[in-house]
mmCIF file of C-alpha atoms in Angstrom:
data_model
loop_
_atom_site.group_PDB
_atom_site.id
_atom_site.type_symbol
_atom_site.label_atom_id
_atom_site.label_comp_id
_atom_site.label_asym_id
_atom_site.label_seq_id
_atom_site.Cartn_x
_atom_site.Cartn_y
_atom_site.Cartn_z
ATOM 1 C CA UNK V 1 -13.348 65.123 14.046
ATOM 2 C CA UNK V 2 -14.628 62.533 16.546
ATOM 3 C CA UNK V 3 -17.605 61.808 14.316
ATOM 4 C CA UNK V 4 -15.436 61.247 11.262
ATOM 5 C CA UNK V 5 -13.217 58.787 13.167
ATOM 6 C CA UNK V 6 -16.271 56.790 14.275
ATOM 7 C CA UNK V 7 -17.490 56.689 10.658
ATOM 8 C CA UNK V 8 -14.314 54.861 9.692
ATOM 9 C CA UNK V 9 -14.545 52.321 12.535
ATOM 10 C CA UNK V 10 -16.847 49.798 10.736
ATOM 11 C CA UNK V 11 -14.473 49.783 7.776
ATOM 12 C CA UNK V 12 -11.478 49.143 10.010
ATOM 13 C CA UNK V 13 -13.334 46.286 11.721
ATOM 14 C CA UNK V 14 -14.404 44.707 8.434
ATOM 15 C CA UNK V 15 -10.884 44.989 7.070
ATOM 16 C CA UNK V 16 -9.430 43.350 10.181
ATOM 17 C CA UNK V 17 -11.823 40.396 9.938
ATOM 18 C CA UNK V 18 -11.125 40.009 6.209
ATOM 19 C CA UNK V 19 -7.371 40.021 6.801
ATOM 20 C CA UNK V 20 -7.789 37.431 9.548
ATOM 21 C CA UNK V 21 -9.738 35.112 7.241
ATOM 22 C CA UNK V 22 -7.140 35.573 4.491
ATOM 23 C CA UNK V 23 -4.339 34.777 6.923
ATOM 24 C CA UNK V 24 -6.044 31.576 8.133
ATOM 25 C CA UNK V 25 -6.863 30.483 4.597
ATOM 26 C CA UNK V 26 -3.263 31.070 3.585
ATOM 27 C CA UNK V 27 -2.060 29.055 6.559
ATOM 28 C CA UNK V 28 -4.290 26.137 5.623
ATOM 29 C CA UNK V 29 -3.145 26.262 1.986
ATOM 30 C CA UNK V 30 0.489 26.469 2.985
ATOM 31 C CA UNK V 31 0.278 23.278 5.034
ATOM 32 C CA UNK V 32 1.296 21.139 2.076
ATOM 33 C CA UNK V 33 4.152 23.508 1.239
ATOM 34 C CA UNK V 34 5.823 23.526 4.666
ATOM 35 C CA UNK V 35 5.023 20.036 5.891
ATOM 36 C CA UNK V 36 6.616 16.864 4.466
ATOM 37 C CA UNK V 37 4.982 15.567 1.261
ATOM 38 C CA UNK V 38 1.723 13.748 1.995
ATOM 39 C CA UNK V 39 0.350 10.557 0.556
ATOM 40 C CA UNK V 40 -2.263 10.861 -2.210
ATOM 41 C CA UNK V 41 -5.894 11.387 -1.112
ATOM 42 C CA UNK V 42 -7.920 8.344 -0.137
ATOM 43 C CA UNK V 43 -10.236 7.021 -2.886
ATOM 44 C CA UNK V 44 -13.803 8.320 -2.964
ATOM 45 C CA UNK V 45 -15.323 4.940 -2.030
ATOM 46 C CA UNK V 46 -13.259 4.728 1.164
ATOM 47 C CA UNK V 47 -14.293 8.260 2.124
ATOM 48 C CA UNK V 48 -17.944 7.357 1.488
ATOM 49 C CA UNK V 49 -17.697 4.154 3.551
ATOM 50 C CA UNK V 50 -16.090 6.057 6.422
ATOM 51 C CA UNK V 51 -18.824 8.690 6.238
ATOM 52 C CA UNK V 52 -21.525 6.015 6.363
ATOM 53 C CA UNK V 53 -19.849 4.365 9.361
ATOM 54 C CA UNK V 54 -19.744 7.719 11.170
ATOM 55 C CA UNK V 55 -23.416 8.292 10.448
ATOM 56 C CA UNK V 56 -24.360 4.871 11.850
ATOM 57 C CA UNK V 57 -22.344 5.632 14.991
ATOM 58 C CA UNK V 58 -24.217 8.906 15.520
ATOM 59 C CA UNK V 59 -21.464 11.307 14.375
ATOM 60 C CA UNK V 60 -23.713 13.082 11.874
ATOM 61 C CA UNK V 61 -21.814 16.384 11.673
ATOM 62 C CA UNK V 62 -18.462 14.744 11.004
ATOM 63 C CA UNK V 63 -20.089 12.318 8.543
ATOM 64 C CA UNK V 64 -21.505 15.236 6.567
ATOM 65 C CA UNK V 65 -18.177 17.079 6.590
ATOM 66 C CA UNK V 66 -16.272 14.043 5.343
ATOM 67 C CA UNK V 67 -18.770 13.577 2.515
ATOM 68 C CA UNK V 68 -19.496 17.261 1.906
ATOM 69 C CA UNK V 69 -20.461 18.379 -1.583
ATOM 70 C CA UNK V 70 -18.574 20.091 -3.090
ATOM 71 C CA UNK V 71 -15.680 18.303 -1.462
ATOM 72 C CA UNK V 72 -13.406 20.520 0.628
ATOM 73 C CA UNK V 73 -11.555 17.938 2.731
ATOM 74 C CA UNK V 74 -9.718 14.968 1.275
ATOM 75 C CA UNK V 75 -7.654 13.127 3.904
ATOM 76 C CA UNK V 76 -4.489 11.523 2.574
ATOM 77 C CA UNK V 77 -3.902 7.813 2.536
ATOM 78 C CA UNK V 78 -2.482 6.368 5.770
ATOM 79 C CA UNK V 79 -4.236 8.835 8.048
ATOM 80 C CA UNK V 80 -6.408 8.660 11.167
ATOM 81 C CA UNK V 81 -9.415 10.891 11.832
ATOM 82 C CA UNK V 82 -10.630 11.592 15.363
ATOM 83 C CA UNK V 83 -14.279 12.518 14.900
ATOM 84 C CA UNK V 84 -15.871 14.880 17.427
ATOM 85 C CA UNK V 85 -19.228 13.969 18.966
ATOM 86 C CA UNK V 86 -22.147 16.030 17.689
ATOM 87 C CA UNK V 87 -22.976 17.235 21.194
ATOM 88 C CA UNK V 88 -19.502 18.795 21.496
ATOM 89 C CA UNK V 89 -19.901 20.879 18.340
ATOM 90 C CA UNK V 90 -22.413 23.325 19.743
ATOM 91 C CA UNK V 91 -22.842 25.454 16.658
ATOM 92 C CA UNK V 92 -23.139 23.536 13.422
ATOM 93 C CA UNK V 93 -23.516 26.818 11.500
ATOM 94 C CA UNK V 94 -19.801 27.581 11.893
ATOM 95 C CA UNK V 95 -18.185 28.752 8.638
ATOM 96 C CA UNK V 96 -16.691 26.031 6.459
ATOM 97 C CA UNK V 97 -13.145 27.361 6.837
ATOM 98 C CA UNK V 98 -13.423 26.852 10.606
ATOM 99 C CA UNK V 99 -14.874 23.343 10.276
ATOM 100 C CA UNK V 100 -12.066 22.450 7.873
ATOM 101 C CA UNK V 101 -9.568 23.689 10.455
ATOM 102 C CA UNK V 102 -11.153 21.332 13.002
ATOM 103 C CA UNK V 103 -10.843 18.423 10.596
ATOM 104 C CA UNK V 104 -7.205 19.210 9.790
ATOM 105 C CA UNK V 105 -6.321 19.388 13.478
ATOM 106 C CA UNK V 106 -8.163 16.133 14.241
ATOM 107 C CA UNK V 107 -6.512 14.153 11.429
ATOM 108 C CA UNK V 108 -3.138 12.585 12.118
ATOM 109 C CA UNK V 109 -0.813 11.501 9.350
ATOM 110 C CA UNK V 110 1.762 8.753 8.747
ATOM 111 C CA UNK V 111 -0.487 5.761 9.526
ATOM 112 C CA UNK V 112 -4.065 4.518 9.765
ATOM 113 C CA UNK V 113 -3.928 3.637 13.471
ATOM 114 C CA UNK V 114 -6.339 1.068 14.832
ATOM 115 C CA UNK V 115 -7.131 1.337 18.540
ATOM 116 C CA UNK V 116 -4.787 -1.603 19.156
ATOM 117 C CA UNK V 117 -2.022 0.376 17.445
ATOM 118 C CA UNK V 118 -2.678 3.438 19.609
ATOM 119 C CA UNK V 119 -2.425 1.556 22.893
ATOM 120 C CA UNK V 120 1.082 0.436 21.879
ATOM 121 C CA UNK V 121 2.361 3.987 21.408
ATOM 122 C CA UNK V 122 4.142 5.311 24.517
ATOM 123 C CA UNK V 123 2.274 7.853 26.613
ATOM 124 C CA UNK V 124 3.449 11.380 25.827
ATOM 125 C CA UNK V 125 4.166 10.647 22.174
ATOM 126 C CA UNK V 126 3.071 13.377 19.772
ATOM 127 C CA UNK V 127 1.338 12.631 16.479
ATOM 128 C CA UNK V 128 1.597 15.072 13.553
ATOM 129 C CA UNK V 129 -1.668 16.482 12.195
ATOM 130 C CA UNK V 130 -2.670 17.986 8.874
ATOM 131 C CA UNK V 131 -2.743 21.424 10.472
ATOM 132 C CA UNK V 132 0.591 23.135 9.883
ATOM 133 C CA UNK V 133 3.124 22.743 12.712
ATOM 134 C CA UNK V 134 0.484 21.364 15.086
ATOM 135 C CA UNK V 135 0.694 18.019 16.895
ATOM 136 C CA UNK V 136 -1.555 16.169 19.293
ATOM 137 C CA UNK V 137 -0.301 14.112 22.223
ATOM 138 C CA UNK V 138 -1.279 10.766 23.735
ATOM 139 C CA UNK V 139 -1.755 12.150 27.214
ATOM 140 C CA UNK V 140 -3.172 9.066 28.944
ATOM 141 C CA UNK V 141 -3.089 5.314 28.437
ATOM 142 C CA UNK V 142 -5.045 3.092 30.825
ATOM 143 C CA UNK V 143 -4.097 -0.498 30.094
ATOM 144 C CA UNK V 144 -4.806 -1.855 33.579
ATOM 145 C CA UNK V 145 -8.568 -1.935 33.237
ATOM 146 C CA UNK V 146 -10.867 -3.493 30.660
ATOM 147 C CA UNK V 147 -11.680 -2.043 28.262
ATOM 148 C CA UNK V 148 -8.433 -0.142 27.707
ATOM 149 C CA UNK V 149 -8.731 3.620 27.305
ATOM 150 C CA UNK V 150 -6.726 6.266 25.470
ATOM 151 C CA UNK V 151 -6.843 10.048 25.815
ATOM 152 C CA UNK V 152 -5.452 12.462 23.260
ATOM 153 C CA UNK V 153 -4.870 16.025 24.477
ATOM 154 C CA UNK V 154 -6.768 14.879 27.606
ATOM 155 C CA UNK V 155 -9.832 13.983 25.493
ATOM 156 C CA UNK V 156 -11.118 10.398 25.743
ATOM 157 C CA UNK V 157 -11.485 8.194 22.670
ATOM 158 C CA UNK V 158 -15.097 7.229 23.305
ATOM 159 C CA UNK V 159 -15.821 5.250 20.135
ATOM 160 C CA UNK V 160 -12.742 3.338 18.955
ATOM 161 C CA UNK V 161 -12.568 1.748 15.512
ATOM 162 C CA UNK V 162 -15.669 3.359 14.026
ATOM 163 C CA UNK V 163 -14.066 2.682 10.664
ATOM 164 C CA UNK V 164 -10.955 0.641 9.886
ATOM 165 C CA UNK V 165 -9.708 0.483 6.335
ATOM 166 C CA UNK V 166 -6.396 -0.212 4.707
ATOM 167 C CA UNK V 167 -5.714 3.511 4.207
ATOM 168 C CA UNK V 168 -7.905 5.226 6.785
ATOM 169 C CA UNK V 169 -8.971 4.742 10.398
ATOM 170 C CA UNK V 170 -11.670 6.721 12.242
ATOM 171 C CA UNK V 171 -12.258 6.947 16.005
ATOM 172 C CA UNK V 172 -14.791 9.006 17.953
ATOM 173 C CA UNK V 173 -13.728 11.466 20.669
ATOM 174 C CA UNK V 174 -15.805 13.229 23.315
ATOM 175 C CA UNK V 175 -14.696 16.792 22.523
ATOM 176 C CA UNK V 176 -12.328 18.855 20.346
ATOM 177 C CA UNK V 177 -8.629 18.532 21.143
ATOM 178 C CA UNK V 178 -8.539 22.282 21.786
ATOM 179 C CA UNK V 179 -11.423 24.617 22.777
ATOM 180 C CA UNK V 180 -11.557 26.437 19.461
ATOM 181 C CA UNK V 181 -13.833 29.277 18.420
ATOM 182 C CA UNK V 182 -13.752 31.129 15.086
ATOM 183 C CA UNK V 183 -13.135 34.486 16.770
ATOM 184 C CA UNK V 184 -10.108 33.050 18.593
ATOM 185 C CA UNK V 185 -8.498 31.999 15.339
ATOM 186 C CA UNK V 186 -9.293 35.323 13.714
ATOM 187 C CA UNK V 187 -7.987 37.443 16.553
ATOM 188 C CA UNK V 188 -5.096 35.347 17.865
ATOM 189 C CA UNK V 189 -4.080 33.026 15.017
ATOM 190 C CA UNK V 190 -3.134 29.332 15.144
ATOM 191 C CA UNK V 191 -0.036 29.809 17.262
ATOM 192 C CA UNK V 192 -1.921 31.210 20.248
ATOM 193 C CA UNK V 193 -5.381 29.655 19.817
ATOM 194 C CA UNK V 194 -4.004 26.095 19.618
ATOM 195 C CA UNK V 195 -1.452 25.229 22.264
ATOM 196 C CA UNK V 196 1.383 22.898 21.358
ATOM 197 C CA UNK V 197 1.382 19.875 23.694
ATOM 198 C CA UNK V 198 4.437 18.674 25.567
ATOM 199 C CA UNK V 199 5.992 15.742 23.735
ATOM 200 C CA UNK V 200 8.127 13.060 25.314
ATOM 201 C CA UNK V 201 8.689 11.484 21.913
ATOM 202 C CA UNK V 202 7.842 12.209 18.289
ATOM 203 C CA UNK V 203 8.899 8.787 17.036
ATOM 204 C CA UNK V 204 5.640 6.861 16.822
ATOM 205 C CA UNK V 205 7.387 4.159 14.836
ATOM 206 C CA UNK V 206 9.172 3.014 18.006
ATOM 207 C CA UNK V 207 6.082 0.975 18.826
ATOM 208 C CA UNK V 208 4.162 0.797 15.543
ATOM 209 C CA UNK V 209 6.429 -0.183 12.703
ATOM 210 C CA UNK V 210 5.444 0.607 9.128
ATOM 211 C CA UNK V 211 8.163 -1.681 7.805
ATOM 212 C CA UNK V 212 6.473 -5.002 8.636
ATOM 213 C CA UNK V 213 3.083 -6.652 8.551
ATOM 214 C CA UNK V 214 0.624 -5.204 11.081
ATOM 215 C CA UNK V 215 -0.482 -8.582 12.389
ATOM 216 C CA UNK V 216 -2.817 -7.265 15.075
ATOM 217 C CA UNK V 217 -4.618 -5.254 12.435
ATOM 218 C CA UNK V 218 -4.929 -8.332 10.231
ATOM 219 C CA UNK V 219 -6.462 -10.268 13.137
ATOM 220 C CA UNK V 220 -8.950 -7.455 13.834
ATOM 221 C CA UNK V 221 -9.982 -7.024 10.190
ATOM 222 C CA UNK V 222 -10.470 -10.764 9.718
ATOM 223 C CA UNK V 223 -12.815 -10.827 12.699
ATOM 224 C CA UNK V 224 -14.658 -7.755 11.413
ATOM 225 C CA UNK V 225 -15.150 -9.443 8.025
ATOM 226 C CA UNK V 226 -16.754 -12.502 9.621
ATOM 227 C CA UNK V 227 -13.712 -14.814 9.565
ATOM 228 C CA UNK V 228 -13.612 -15.224 13.339
ATOM 229 C CA UNK V 229 -12.294 -18.794 13.489
ATOM 230 C CA UNK V 230 -9.325 -18.073 11.242
ATOM 231 C CA UNK V 231 -8.728 -14.820 13.131
ATOM 232 C CA UNK V 232 -8.563 -16.780 16.412
ATOM 233 C CA UNK V 233 -6.279 -19.394 14.878
ATOM 234 C CA UNK V 234 -3.909 -16.773 13.453
ATOM 235 C CA UNK V 235 -3.775 -14.925 16.766
ATOM 236 C CA UNK V 236 -2.952 -18.129 18.649
ATOM 237 C CA UNK V 237 0.111 -18.907 16.487
ATOM 238 C CA UNK V 238 1.373 -15.364 15.862
ATOM 239 C CA UNK V 239 4.173 -15.557 18.411
ATOM 240 C CA UNK V 240 5.750 -18.468 16.570
ATOM 241 C CA UNK V 241 5.428 -16.759 13.182
ATOM 242 C CA UNK V 242 6.969 -13.538 14.509
ATOM 243 C CA UNK V 243 9.808 -15.488 16.123
ATOM 244 C CA UNK V 244 10.619 -17.544 13.016
ATOM 245 C CA UNK V 245 10.335 -14.672 10.542
ATOM 246 C CA UNK V 246 11.581 -11.776 12.668
ATOM 247 C CA UNK V 247 12.523 -8.896 10.380
ATOM 248 C CA UNK V 248 12.239 -10.962 7.186
ATOM 249 C CA UNK V 249 8.491 -10.941 6.537
ATOM 250 C CA UNK V 250 7.631 -7.588 5.005
ATOM 251 C CA UNK V 251 4.729 -8.650 2.760
ATOM 252 C CA UNK V 252 2.191 -11.485 2.900
ATOM 253 C CA UNK V 253 -0.817 -12.904 1.100
ATOM 254 C CA UNK V 254 -3.376 -14.666 3.297
ATOM 255 C CA UNK V 255 -5.991 -17.151 2.118
ATOM 256 C CA UNK V 256 -8.674 -17.090 4.810
ATOM 257 C CA UNK V 257 -11.363 -19.785 5.125
ATOM 258 C CA UNK V 258 -14.518 -18.678 6.890
ATOM 259 C CA UNK V 259 -14.576 -21.835 9.028
ATOM 260 C CA UNK V 260 -11.407 -23.503 10.263
ATOM 261 C CA UNK V 261 -12.221 -26.905 11.746
ATOM 262 C CA UNK V 262 -8.741 -27.377 13.259
ATOM 263 C CA UNK V 263 -9.271 -25.168 16.314
ATOM 264 C CA UNK V 264 -9.589 -28.245 18.528
ATOM 265 C CA UNK V 265 -6.355 -29.820 17.261
ATOM 266 C CA UNK V 266 -2.965 -29.539 19.009
ATOM 267 C CA UNK V 267 -1.205 -26.197 18.582
ATOM 268 C CA UNK V 268 1.525 -27.731 16.414
ATOM 269 C CA UNK V 269 -1.001 -28.864 13.806
ATOM 270 C CA UNK V 270 -2.904 -25.576 14.000
ATOM 271 C CA UNK V 271 0.354 -23.680 13.490
ATOM 272 C CA UNK V 272 1.148 -25.688 10.331
ATOM 273 C CA UNK V 273 -2.400 -25.211 9.017
ATOM 274 C CA UNK V 274 -2.275 -21.423 9.430
ATOM 275 C CA UNK V 275 1.181 -21.166 7.862
ATOM 276 C CA UNK V 276 -0.059 -23.167 4.873
ATOM 277 C CA UNK V 277 -2.552 -20.362 4.209
ATOM 278 C CA UNK V 278 0.066 -17.570 4.204
ATOM 279 C CA UNK V 279 2.436 -16.646 1.372
ATOM 280 C CA UNK V 280 5.577 -14.573 2.059
ATOM 281 C CA UNK V 281 4.704 -12.338 -0.901
ATOM 282 C CA UNK V 282 1.875 -9.915 -1.640
ATOM 283 C CA UNK V 283 -0.409 -11.016 -4.503
ATOM 284 C CA UNK V 284 -3.606 -9.201 -5.389
ATOM 285 C CA UNK V 285 -6.234 -11.234 -7.209
ATOM 286 C CA UNK V 286 -5.276 -9.886 -10.635
ATOM 287 C CA UNK V 287 -1.690 -11.025 -10.123
ATOM 288 C CA UNK V 288 -2.736 -14.504 -8.981
ATOM 289 C CA UNK V 289 -5.096 -14.822 -11.966
ATOM 290 C CA UNK V 290 -2.264 -14.013 -14.347
ATOM 291 C CA UNK V 291 -0.062 -16.863 -13.092
ATOM 292 C CA UNK V 292 0.187 -19.946 -15.346
ATOM 293 C CA UNK V 293 -1.729 -23.074 -14.358
ATOM 294 C CA UNK V 294 0.337 -25.450 -12.181
ATOM 295 C CA UNK V 295 2.458 -22.584 -10.854
ATOM 296 C CA UNK V 296 3.613 -23.265 -7.295
ATOM 297 C CA UNK V 297 3.233 -20.652 -4.553
ATOM 298 C CA UNK V 298 5.654 -20.709 -1.647
ATOM 299 C CA UNK V 299 3.983 -20.699 1.800
ATOM 300 C CA UNK V 300 5.317 -20.166 5.309
ATOM 301 C CA UNK V 301 5.725 -23.950 5.472
ATOM 302 C CA UNK V 302 9.172 -24.573 3.914
ATOM 303 C CA UNK V 303 8.291 -27.849 2.144
ATOM 304 C CA UNK V 304 4.661 -27.185 1.259
ATOM 305 C CA UNK V 305 3.418 -25.165 -1.709
ATOM 306 C CA UNK V 306 0.054 -24.192 -3.151
ATOM 307 C CA UNK V 307 -0.703 -24.968 -6.790
ATOM 308 C CA UNK V 308 -2.553 -22.686 -9.183
ATOM 309 C CA UNK V 309 -5.459 -24.590 -10.773
ATOM 310 C CA UNK V 310 -6.713 -21.593 -12.727
ATOM 311 C CA UNK V 311 -10.302 -20.721 -13.619
ATOM 312 C CA UNK V 312 -12.439 -23.812 -14.114
ATOM 313 C CA UNK V 313 -15.656 -23.941 -16.106
ATOM 314 C CA UNK V 314 -17.767 -25.438 -13.310
ATOM 315 C CA UNK V 315 -16.814 -23.014 -10.505
ATOM 316 C CA UNK V 316 -17.194 -19.215 -10.311
ATOM 317 C CA UNK V 317 -13.741 -17.932 -9.465
ATOM 318 C CA UNK V 318 -10.044 -18.702 -9.366
ATOM 319 C CA UNK V 319 -9.059 -22.079 -7.908
ATOM 320 C CA UNK V 320 -5.921 -22.588 -5.816
ATOM 321 C CA UNK V 321 -5.010 -26.046 -4.498
ATOM 322 C CA UNK V 322 -8.527 -27.246 -5.253
ATOM 323 C CA UNK V 323 -10.175 -24.410 -3.287
ATOM 324 C CA UNK V 324 -12.139 -21.510 -4.798
ATOM 325 C CA UNK V 325 -11.300 -17.884 -4.010
ATOM 326 C CA UNK V 326 -14.780 -16.614 -3.135
ATOM 327 C CA UNK V 327 -13.828 -13.158 -1.809
ATOM 328 C CA UNK V 328 -10.874 -11.839 -3.840
ATOM 329 C CA UNK V 329 -9.001 -8.819 -2.458
ATOM 330 C CA UNK V 330 -11.229 -8.900 0.623
ATOM 331 C CA UNK V 331 -8.672 -6.851 2.574
ATOM 332 C CA UNK V 332 -5.923 -4.893 0.831
ATOM 333 C CA UNK V 333 -3.095 -3.023 2.489
ATOM 334 C CA UNK V 334 0.335 -1.861 1.435
ATOM 335 C CA UNK V 335 1.909 -4.808 3.256
ATOM 336 C CA UNK V 336 -0.723 -7.545 3.028
ATOM 337 C CA UNK V 337 -3.646 -8.887 1.018
ATOM 338 C CA UNK V 338 -6.366 -11.235 2.271
ATOM 339 C CA UNK V 339 -8.475 -13.395 -0.047
ATOM 340 C CA UNK V 340 -11.489 -15.262 1.274
ATOM 341 C CA UNK V 341 -11.608 -18.940 0.232
ATOM 342 C CA UNK V 342 -14.446 -21.458 0.294
ATOM 343 C CA UNK V 343 -12.742 -23.872 2.709
ATOM 344 C CA UNK V 344 -9.383 -24.567 4.321
ATOM 345 C CA UNK V 345 -6.540 -26.149 2.356
ATOM 346 C CA UNK V 346 -6.005 -29.817 3.196
ATOM 347 C CA UNK V 347 -2.930 -31.088 5.014
ATOM 348 C CA UNK V 348 -1.716 -34.644 4.466
ATOM 349 C CA UNK V 349 -1.123 -35.326 8.170
ATOM 350 C CA UNK V 350 -4.688 -34.410 9.100
ATOM 351 C CA UNK V 351 -6.499 -36.064 6.186
ATOM 352 C CA UNK V 352 -4.564 -39.330 6.215
#
């Protein structure tokens, strides 16, 4: 009798493990059914660029997972990935279902948060993740020392802004947000293996609005693209733009010159120059190219417009107000588009 019971023990054990794997797989698949509808997946080229950025930063494991073949993880648009340092993932031979669980739990939805966005979210706020019914919490914000620091689930963001795109942001963290092991998930399930953090607020949009232009992100991306002088100029006049267009500027098109020679001029002139390069509408390059020649584009300067010159035979690219668009669609977001131009637009007061 005793012998026969022991003979059945391996089968019971194997069945238990199989049922555990099935339960976890079902939970992962049911995420999209029980959570609010998600945005479409990010395009392949963005995923590849993020993977390359992770690899350059030394996050090899996460880079490989993001660009795994065949693909098993496609983050949605407007999401943020918190990539775990290689040294914190002790066993890279974990099964793929477990690694996917890690990725789901370390990917927050609703916005591609730059580090500047994160420091504006109140401490204690919870961010939803791709893992069903599981949030992470901003447990510590240190804004009194330079550089600023942010902890999520008491884990430090060690490598902020590894990748910043219009639809995806990636930051590096020192360790997983929860000490997970495959056997814990199999034996205890998500509810017990991953603790739900205490949330003071779930409304991340209190501090980071999705309804307006993310100006700080624009400033950062301009600097990252090599347009430092225009980035500095825009940052210096932002307060005035926000004050004058509070709540009424939902979309913009920005024409960014690589070198802005007005940085030494009085702030009033610099403010007018920057506003001349911003349209209160969002135009991608294809839309601008389709406009008739001599069309006038309204700018943030009430009495000053930009004129469409069209495509000229002697210059490679679209010409606006006598200036060539040399980097069309350089930065594209839902709320803004940035085109690189060969030089700054001229203002009558400065040139006369």
